[in-house]
């Protein structure tokens, strides 16, 4: 049982298919926001692996002694972009310019009080000096995929999502990329959980850190050694 950040869904499913094609039993994958998954683990949810979209939630579980040895390892990274619905007028500009005309329209993002993508986004907007202007317009989503869906359905004029989510959706267009130095490093740590008893769990984690799996993640747009941020 693998609990993974929602932004990993497409790439992790593909990696799991490759693992299964090599003769292993298929893993059970469950996706949600890192915050929701970490809280499930705290409450004793049965699982073998946890892959978070940031280090803070993984560190919290480590402090509670809920991780197995040898602890967490970083699998990949990501970038943040501002998107709008595809088919509408779109041209790539600076984040400040894109957000200048938001007005009373909604800006979708993961809940910045708990969801990693939202926390990264708020840090970036604070660094860029636009957070006070847009804070009241923020539509707080339970995870980054939910934020993307608000833009896809036209329920939010703009959204801040991971570059990998934007690339996977034909329903949105990228307007701007948030500078990497405007927010904490986006990293995806993975770890065995202390309660894991499945004999394949450690081997599957090693597989996710291998070149074949990392090639899949890079193809989906994640930052790896082969595709730096």
PDB file of C-alpha atoms in Angstrom:
ATOM      1  CA  UNK A   1       0.000   0.000   0.000  1.00  0.00           C
ATOM      2  CA  UNK A   2       1.511   3.279  -1.179  1.00  0.00           C
ATOM      3  CA  UNK A   3       0.165   6.639   0.010  1.00  0.00           C
ATOM      4  CA  UNK A   4       1.313   9.333  -2.417  1.00  0.00           C
ATOM      5  CA  UNK A   5       0.819  13.034  -3.110  1.00  0.00           C
ATOM      6  CA  UNK A   6      -1.934  13.663  -5.663  1.00  0.00           C
ATOM      7  CA  UNK A   7       0.465  15.375  -8.088  1.00  0.00           C
ATOM      8  CA  UNK A   8       2.204  12.008  -8.597  1.00  0.00           C
ATOM      9  CA  UNK A   9      -0.832  10.118  -9.838  1.00  0.00           C
ATOM     10  CA  UNK A  10      -0.081   9.694 -13.542  1.00  0.00           C
ATOM     11  CA  UNK A  11       3.646   9.139 -13.208  1.00  0.00           C
ATOM     12  CA  UNK A  12       3.446   6.783 -10.226  1.00  0.00           C
ATOM     13  CA  UNK A  13       0.754   4.697 -11.901  1.00  0.00           C
ATOM     14  CA  UNK A  14       3.039   4.322 -14.927  1.00  0.00           C
ATOM     15  CA  UNK A  15       5.988   3.386 -12.715  1.00  0.00           C
ATOM     16  CA  UNK A  16       3.832   0.835 -10.893  1.00  0.00           C
ATOM     17  CA  UNK A  17       2.799  -0.690 -14.230  1.00  0.00           C
ATOM     18  CA  UNK A  18       6.467  -1.121 -15.160  1.00  0.00           C
ATOM     19  CA  UNK A  19       7.177  -2.725 -11.774  1.00  0.00           C
ATOM     20  CA  UNK A  20       4.262  -5.119 -12.305  1.00  0.00           C
ATOM     21  CA  UNK A  21       5.411  -5.938 -15.839  1.00  0.00           C
ATOM     22  CA  UNK A  22       8.699  -7.106 -14.342  1.00  0.00           C
ATOM     23  CA  UNK A  23       6.839  -9.887 -12.542  1.00  0.00           C
ATOM     24  CA  UNK A  24       6.013  -8.266  -9.194  1.00  0.00           C
ATOM     25  CA  UNK A  25       2.646  -8.040  -7.510  1.00  0.00           C
ATOM     26  CA  UNK A  26       0.998  -4.679  -8.281  1.00  0.00           C
ATOM     27  CA  UNK A  27       1.120  -2.124  -5.465  1.00  0.00           C
ATOM     28  CA  UNK A  28      -2.070  -0.496  -4.217  1.00  0.00           C
ATOM     29  CA  UNK A  29      -1.814   3.262  -4.799  1.00  0.00           C
ATOM     30  CA  UNK A  30      -3.804   5.865  -2.882  1.00  0.00           C
ATOM     31  CA  UNK A  31      -3.538   9.564  -3.763  1.00  0.00           C
ATOM     32  CA  UNK A  32      -4.475  12.667  -1.775  1.00  0.00           C
ATOM     33  CA  UNK A  33      -2.805  15.793  -0.444  1.00  0.00           C
ATOM     34  CA  UNK A  34       0.367  15.128   1.551  1.00  0.00           C
ATOM     35  CA  UNK A  35      -1.235  16.713   4.617  1.00  0.00           C
ATOM     36  CA  UNK A  36      -4.283  14.421   4.482  1.00  0.00           C
ATOM     37  CA  UNK A  37      -2.119  11.330   3.988  1.00  0.00           C
ATOM     38  CA  UNK A  38       0.255  12.245   6.806  1.00  0.00           C
ATOM     39  CA  UNK A  39      -2.691  12.664   9.160  1.00  0.00           C
ATOM     40  CA  UNK A  40      -4.028   9.261   8.093  1.00  0.00           C
ATOM     41  CA  UNK A  41      -0.650   7.727   8.948  1.00  0.00           C
ATOM     42  CA  UNK A  42      -0.668   9.479  12.322  1.00  0.00           C
ATOM     43  CA  UNK A  43      -4.063   7.929  12.991  1.00  0.00           C
ATOM     44  CA  UNK A  44      -2.784   4.442  12.233  1.00  0.00           C
ATOM     45  CA  UNK A  45      -3.843   3.932   8.612  1.00  0.00           C
ATOM     46  CA  UNK A  46      -2.266   0.706   7.308  1.00  0.00           C
ATOM     47  CA  UNK A  47       0.321   1.492   4.632  1.00  0.00           C
ATOM     48  CA  UNK A  48       3.853   0.556   3.593  1.00  0.00           C
ATOM     49  CA  UNK A  49       5.207   3.629   1.796  1.00  0.00           C
ATOM     50  CA  UNK A  50       4.566   7.359   1.955  1.00  0.00           C
ATOM     51  CA  UNK A  51       5.601   9.784  -0.793  1.00  0.00           C
ATOM     52  CA  UNK A  52       5.071  13.407   0.174  1.00  0.00           C
ATOM     53  CA  UNK A  53       5.150  16.572  -1.912  1.00  0.00           C
ATOM     54  CA  UNK A  54       7.231  18.342   0.705  1.00  0.00           C
ATOM     55  CA  UNK A  55       9.720  17.648   3.432  1.00  0.00           C
ATOM     56  CA  UNK A  56       7.786  19.182   6.345  1.00  0.00           C
ATOM     57  CA  UNK A  57       5.079  16.510   6.498  1.00  0.00           C
ATOM     58  CA  UNK A  58       7.686  13.763   6.204  1.00  0.00           C
ATOM     59  CA  UNK A  59       9.736  15.354   8.999  1.00  0.00           C
ATOM     60  CA  UNK A  60       6.628  15.460  11.161  1.00  0.00           C
ATOM     61  CA  UNK A  61       6.180  11.711  10.773  1.00  0.00           C
ATOM     62  CA  UNK A  62       9.878  11.159  11.457  1.00  0.00           C
ATOM     63  CA  UNK A  63       9.577  13.157  14.689  1.00  0.00           C
ATOM     64  CA  UNK A  64       6.692  10.890  15.687  1.00  0.00           C
ATOM     65  CA  UNK A  65       8.850   7.822  14.918  1.00  0.00           C
ATOM     66  CA  UNK A  66       6.435   6.617  12.255  1.00  0.00           C
ATOM     67  CA  UNK A  67       9.076   6.087   9.554  1.00  0.00           C
ATOM     68  CA  UNK A  68      11.028   2.892   9.047  1.00  0.00           C
ATOM     69  CA  UNK A  69      14.797   2.688   8.557  1.00  0.00           C
ATOM     70  CA  UNK A  70      16.740   4.253   6.960  1.00  0.00           C
ATOM     71  CA  UNK A  71      14.357   7.225   6.768  1.00  0.00           C
ATOM     72  CA  UNK A  72      13.319   9.344   3.809  1.00  0.00           C
ATOM     73  CA  UNK A  73      15.032   9.850   0.463  1.00  0.00           C
ATOM     74  CA  UNK A  74      14.298  12.523  -2.146  1.00  0.00           C
ATOM     75  CA  UNK A  75      12.949  11.051  -5.388  1.00  0.00           C
ATOM     76  CA  UNK A  76      12.270  14.131  -7.523  1.00  0.00           C
ATOM     77  CA  UNK A  77      11.373  17.821  -7.617  1.00  0.00           C
ATOM     78  CA  UNK A  78       8.866  20.083  -9.372  1.00  0.00           C
ATOM     79  CA  UNK A  79       8.097  23.661 -10.441  1.00  0.00           C
ATOM     80  CA  UNK A  80       5.126  25.993  -9.940  1.00  0.00           C
ATOM     81  CA  UNK A  81       3.208  27.661 -12.757  1.00  0.00           C
ATOM     82  CA  UNK A  82       0.201  29.938 -13.149  1.00  0.00           C
ATOM     83  CA  UNK A  83      -2.454  28.534 -15.477  1.00  0.00           C
ATOM     84  CA  UNK A  84      -5.729  29.606 -17.010  1.00  0.00           C
ATOM     85  CA  UNK A  85      -8.379  27.744 -18.946  1.00  0.00           C
ATOM     86  CA  UNK A  86      -7.277  26.661 -22.425  1.00  0.00           C
ATOM     87  CA  UNK A  87      -8.896  28.470 -25.335  1.00  0.00           C
ATOM     88  CA  UNK A  88      -8.921  31.817 -23.576  1.00  0.00           C
ATOM     89  CA  UNK A  89      -6.490  34.542 -24.534  1.00  0.00           C
ATOM     90  CA  UNK A  90      -3.117  33.540 -23.088  1.00  0.00           C
ATOM     91  CA  UNK A  91       0.419  34.840 -23.409  1.00  0.00           C
ATOM     92  CA  UNK A  92       3.389  34.041 -21.224  1.00  0.00           C
ATOM     93  CA  UNK A  93       4.311  36.966 -18.963  1.00  0.00           C
ATOM     94  CA  UNK A  94       5.784  37.590 -15.536  1.00  0.00           C
ATOM     95  CA  UNK A  95       3.766  36.297 -12.552  1.00  0.00           C
ATOM     96  CA  UNK A  96       3.218  39.864 -11.353  1.00  0.00           C
ATOM     97  CA  UNK A  97       1.812  40.903 -14.728  1.00  0.00           C
ATOM     98  CA  UNK A  98      -0.468  37.868 -14.943  1.00  0.00           C
ATOM     99  CA  UNK A  99      -1.905  38.497 -11.473  1.00  0.00           C
ATOM    100  CA  UNK A 100      -2.199  42.277 -11.880  1.00  0.00           C
ATOM    101  CA  UNK A 101      -5.572  41.961 -13.636  1.00  0.00           C
ATOM    102  CA  UNK A 102      -7.086  39.313 -11.357  1.00  0.00           C
ATOM    103  CA  UNK A 103      -9.518  41.821  -9.840  1.00  0.00           C
ATOM    104  CA  UNK A 104     -12.497  40.066  -8.226  1.00  0.00           C
ATOM    105  CA  UNK A 105     -11.863  36.792 -10.062  1.00  0.00           C
ATOM    106  CA  UNK A 106     -10.742  33.666  -8.205  1.00  0.00           C
ATOM    107  CA  UNK A 107      -7.217  32.270  -7.933  1.00  0.00           C
ATOM    108  CA  UNK A 108      -7.194  28.527  -7.243  1.00  0.00           C
ATOM    109  CA  UNK A 109      -4.408  26.890  -5.256  1.00  0.00           C
ATOM    110  CA  UNK A 110      -3.937  24.199  -2.668  1.00  0.00           C
ATOM    111  CA  UNK A 111      -4.877  25.360   0.827  1.00  0.00           C
ATOM    112  CA  UNK A 112      -1.754  27.305   1.874  1.00  0.00           C
ATOM    113  CA  UNK A 113      -2.279  26.370   5.508  1.00  0.00           C
ATOM    114  CA  UNK A 114      -1.781  22.647   4.864  1.00  0.00           C
ATOM    115  CA  UNK A 115      -1.313  21.598   1.226  1.00  0.00           C
ATOM    116  CA  UNK A 116       2.333  21.734   0.081  1.00  0.00           C
ATOM    117  CA  UNK A 117       1.551  23.262  -3.334  1.00  0.00           C
ATOM    118  CA  UNK A 118      -0.446  25.988  -1.621  1.00  0.00           C
ATOM    119  CA  UNK A 119       2.276  26.632   0.911  1.00  0.00           C
ATOM    120  CA  UNK A 120       4.878  26.938  -1.848  1.00  0.00           C
ATOM    121  CA  UNK A 121       2.543  29.230  -3.817  1.00  0.00           C
ATOM    122  CA  UNK A 122       1.880  31.556  -0.888  1.00  0.00           C
ATOM    123  CA  UNK A 123       5.611  31.822  -0.175  1.00  0.00           C
ATOM    124  CA  UNK A 124       6.252  32.735  -3.813  1.00  0.00           C
ATOM    125  CA  UNK A 125       3.497  35.346  -3.923  1.00  0.00           C
ATOM    126  CA  UNK A 126       4.767  36.872  -0.680  1.00  0.00           C
ATOM    127  CA  UNK A 127       8.301  37.028  -2.085  1.00  0.00           C
ATOM    128  CA  UNK A 128       6.987  38.643  -5.278  1.00  0.00           C
ATOM    129  CA  UNK A 129       5.012  41.194  -3.270  1.00  0.00           C
ATOM    130  CA  UNK A 130       1.560  40.316  -4.618  1.00  0.00           C
ATOM    131  CA  UNK A 131       0.094  38.186  -1.805  1.00  0.00           C
ATOM    132  CA  UNK A 132      -1.728  41.072  -0.020  1.00  0.00           C
ATOM    133  CA  UNK A 133      -3.445  41.967  -3.296  1.00  0.00           C
ATOM    134  CA  UNK A 134      -4.648  38.444  -4.178  1.00  0.00           C
ATOM    135  CA  UNK A 135      -5.164  36.787  -0.771  1.00  0.00           C
ATOM    136  CA  UNK A 136      -8.907  37.506  -0.655  1.00  0.00           C
ATOM    137  CA  UNK A 137      -9.364  36.019  -4.126  1.00  0.00           C
ATOM    138  CA  UNK A 138      -7.769  32.661  -3.275  1.00  0.00           C
ATOM    139  CA  UNK A 139      -9.955  29.578  -3.715  1.00  0.00           C
ATOM    140  CA  UNK A 140      -8.415  27.064  -1.288  1.00  0.00           C
ATOM    141  CA  UNK A 141      -8.478  23.525  -2.677  1.00  0.00           C
ATOM    142  CA  UNK A 142      -7.939  20.280  -0.765  1.00  0.00           C
ATOM    143  CA  UNK A 143      -5.070  19.313  -3.086  1.00  0.00           C
ATOM    144  CA  UNK A 144      -3.308  20.561  -6.198  1.00  0.00           C
ATOM    145  CA  UNK A 145      -5.398  18.420  -8.568  1.00  0.00           C
ATOM    146  CA  UNK A 146      -8.556  19.944  -7.104  1.00  0.00           C
ATOM    147  CA  UNK A 147      -7.103  23.415  -7.731  1.00  0.00           C
ATOM    148  CA  UNK A 148      -6.380  22.440 -11.319  1.00  0.00           C
ATOM    149  CA  UNK A 149      -9.958  21.186 -11.737  1.00  0.00           C
ATOM    150  CA  UNK A 150     -11.357  24.563 -10.650  1.00  0.00           C
ATOM    151  CA  UNK A 151      -9.502  26.203 -13.527  1.00  0.00           C
ATOM    152  CA  UNK A 152     -10.416  23.456 -16.001  1.00  0.00           C
ATOM    153  CA  UNK A 153     -14.121  23.943 -15.204  1.00  0.00           C
ATOM    154  CA  UNK A 154     -13.900  27.739 -15.381  1.00  0.00           C
ATOM    155  CA  UNK A 155     -14.720  28.125 -11.686  1.00  0.00           C
ATOM    156  CA  UNK A 156     -11.455  30.015 -11.136  1.00  0.00           C
ATOM    157  CA  UNK A 157      -9.884  32.415 -13.614  1.00  0.00           C
ATOM    158  CA  UNK A 158      -6.334  31.433 -12.681  1.00  0.00           C
ATOM    159  CA  UNK A 159      -4.634  28.705 -10.716  1.00  0.00           C
ATOM    160  CA  UNK A 160      -1.211  27.950  -9.292  1.00  0.00           C
ATOM    161  CA  UNK A 161      -0.284  24.305  -9.780  1.00  0.00           C
ATOM    162  CA  UNK A 162       2.749  22.152 -10.346  1.00  0.00           C
ATOM    163  CA  UNK A 163       4.216  22.248 -13.832  1.00  0.00           C
ATOM    164  CA  UNK A 164       3.623  18.497 -14.124  1.00  0.00           C
ATOM    165  CA  UNK A 165      -0.118  18.918 -13.478  1.00  0.00           C
ATOM    166  CA  UNK A 166      -0.354  21.674 -16.072  1.00  0.00           C
ATOM    167  CA  UNK A 167       1.508  19.551 -18.612  1.00  0.00           C
ATOM    168  CA  UNK A 168      -0.872  16.632 -18.047  1.00  0.00           C
ATOM    169  CA  UNK A 169      -3.989  18.709 -18.739  1.00  0.00           C
ATOM    170  CA  UNK A 170      -5.099  19.803 -22.200  1.00  0.00           C
ATOM    171  CA  UNK A 171      -7.734  21.998 -20.560  1.00  0.00           C
ATOM    172  CA  UNK A 172      -5.326  24.659 -19.257  1.00  0.00           C
ATOM    173  CA  UNK A 173      -2.604  26.927 -20.634  1.00  0.00           C
ATOM    174  CA  UNK A 174       0.511  28.046 -18.757  1.00  0.00           C
ATOM    175  CA  UNK A 175       0.690  31.821 -18.266  1.00  0.00           C
ATOM    176  CA  UNK A 176       3.835  32.148 -16.147  1.00  0.00           C
ATOM    177  CA  UNK A 177       6.330  30.176 -14.092  1.00  0.00           C
ATOM    178  CA  UNK A 178       7.032  31.170 -10.501  1.00  0.00           C
ATOM    179  CA  UNK A 179      10.785  31.676  -9.967  1.00  0.00           C
ATOM    180  CA  UNK A 180      12.463  28.765  -8.181  1.00  0.00           C
ATOM    181  CA  UNK A 181      14.103  31.171  -5.739  1.00  0.00           C
ATOM    182  CA  UNK A 182      10.746  32.642  -4.686  1.00  0.00           C
ATOM    183  CA  UNK A 183       9.683  29.606  -2.647  1.00  0.00           C
ATOM    184  CA  UNK A 184      11.233  26.694  -0.724  1.00  0.00           C
ATOM    185  CA  UNK A 185      12.645  23.896  -2.815  1.00  0.00           C
ATOM    186  CA  UNK A 186       9.893  21.579  -4.068  1.00  0.00           C
ATOM    187  CA  UNK A 187      11.025  18.076  -3.154  1.00  0.00           C
ATOM    188  CA  UNK A 188       9.280  14.707  -2.979  1.00  0.00           C
ATOM    189  CA  UNK A 189      10.652  12.567  -0.125  1.00  0.00           C
ATOM    190  CA  UNK A 190       9.667   8.899   0.103  1.00  0.00           C
ATOM    191  CA  UNK A 191      10.032   6.517   3.015  1.00  0.00           C
ATOM    192  CA  UNK A 192       9.065   3.120   4.333  1.00  0.00           C
ATOM    193  CA  UNK A 193       6.614   3.374   7.203  1.00  0.00           C
ATOM    194  CA  UNK A 194       7.413   1.852  10.581  1.00  0.00           C
ATOM    195  CA  UNK A 195       4.299  -0.317  10.443  1.00  0.00           C
ATOM    196  CA  UNK A 196       5.131  -1.818   7.046  1.00  0.00           C
ATOM    197  CA  UNK A 197       5.211  -5.607   6.872  1.00  0.00           C
ATOM    198  CA  UNK A 198       4.985  -6.211   3.116  1.00  0.00           C
ATOM    199  CA  UNK A 199       8.057  -8.068   1.797  1.00  0.00           C
ATOM    200  CA  UNK A 200       8.133  -6.038  -1.458  1.00  0.00           C
ATOM    201  CA  UNK A 201       7.879  -2.575   0.099  1.00  0.00           C
ATOM    202  CA  UNK A 202      11.603  -1.826   0.391  1.00  0.00           C
ATOM    203  CA  UNK A 203      12.296  -3.219  -3.078  1.00  0.00           C
ATOM    204  CA  UNK A 204       9.546  -1.064  -4.620  1.00  0.00           C
ATOM    205  CA  UNK A 205      11.020   2.033  -2.972  1.00  0.00           C
ATOM    206  CA  UNK A 206      14.436   1.120  -4.401  1.00  0.00           C
ATOM    207  CA  UNK A 207      12.787   0.689  -7.810  1.00  0.00           C
ATOM    208  CA  UNK A 208      11.275   4.193  -7.618  1.00  0.00           C
ATOM    209  CA  UNK A 209      14.795   5.559  -7.107  1.00  0.00           C
ATOM    210  CA  UNK A 210      16.182   3.597 -10.068  1.00  0.00           C
ATOM    211  CA  UNK A 211      16.872   4.967 -13.547  1.00  0.00           C
ATOM    212  CA  UNK A 212      13.876   3.319 -15.276  1.00  0.00           C
ATOM    213  CA  UNK A 213      11.467   4.889 -12.779  1.00  0.00           C
ATOM    214  CA  UNK A 214      13.245   8.239 -12.806  1.00  0.00           C
ATOM    215  CA  UNK A 215      13.034   8.256 -16.599  1.00  0.00           C
ATOM    216  CA  UNK A 216       9.257   7.975 -16.216  1.00  0.00           C
ATOM    217  CA  UNK A 217       9.160  10.841 -13.727  1.00  0.00           C
ATOM    218  CA  UNK A 218      11.327  12.997 -16.005  1.00  0.00           C
ATOM    219  CA  UNK A 219       9.041  12.262 -18.952  1.00  0.00           C
ATOM    220  CA  UNK A 220       6.128  13.554 -16.886  1.00  0.00           C
ATOM    221  CA  UNK A 221       8.072  16.761 -16.227  1.00  0.00           C
ATOM    222  CA  UNK A 222       9.411  16.153 -12.724  1.00  0.00           C
ATOM    223  CA  UNK A 223      12.871  17.451 -11.886  1.00  0.00           C
ATOM    224  CA  UNK A 224      15.455  14.663 -11.689  1.00  0.00           C
ATOM    225  CA  UNK A 225      19.184  14.365 -12.314  1.00  0.00           C
ATOM    226  CA  UNK A 226      18.348  13.947 -15.994  1.00  0.00           C
ATOM    227  CA  UNK A 227      15.914  16.903 -15.990  1.00  0.00           C
ATOM    228  CA  UNK A 228      17.060  19.539 -13.474  1.00  0.00           C
ATOM    229  CA  UNK A 229      14.697  22.253 -12.277  1.00  0.00           C
TER     230      UNK A 229
END
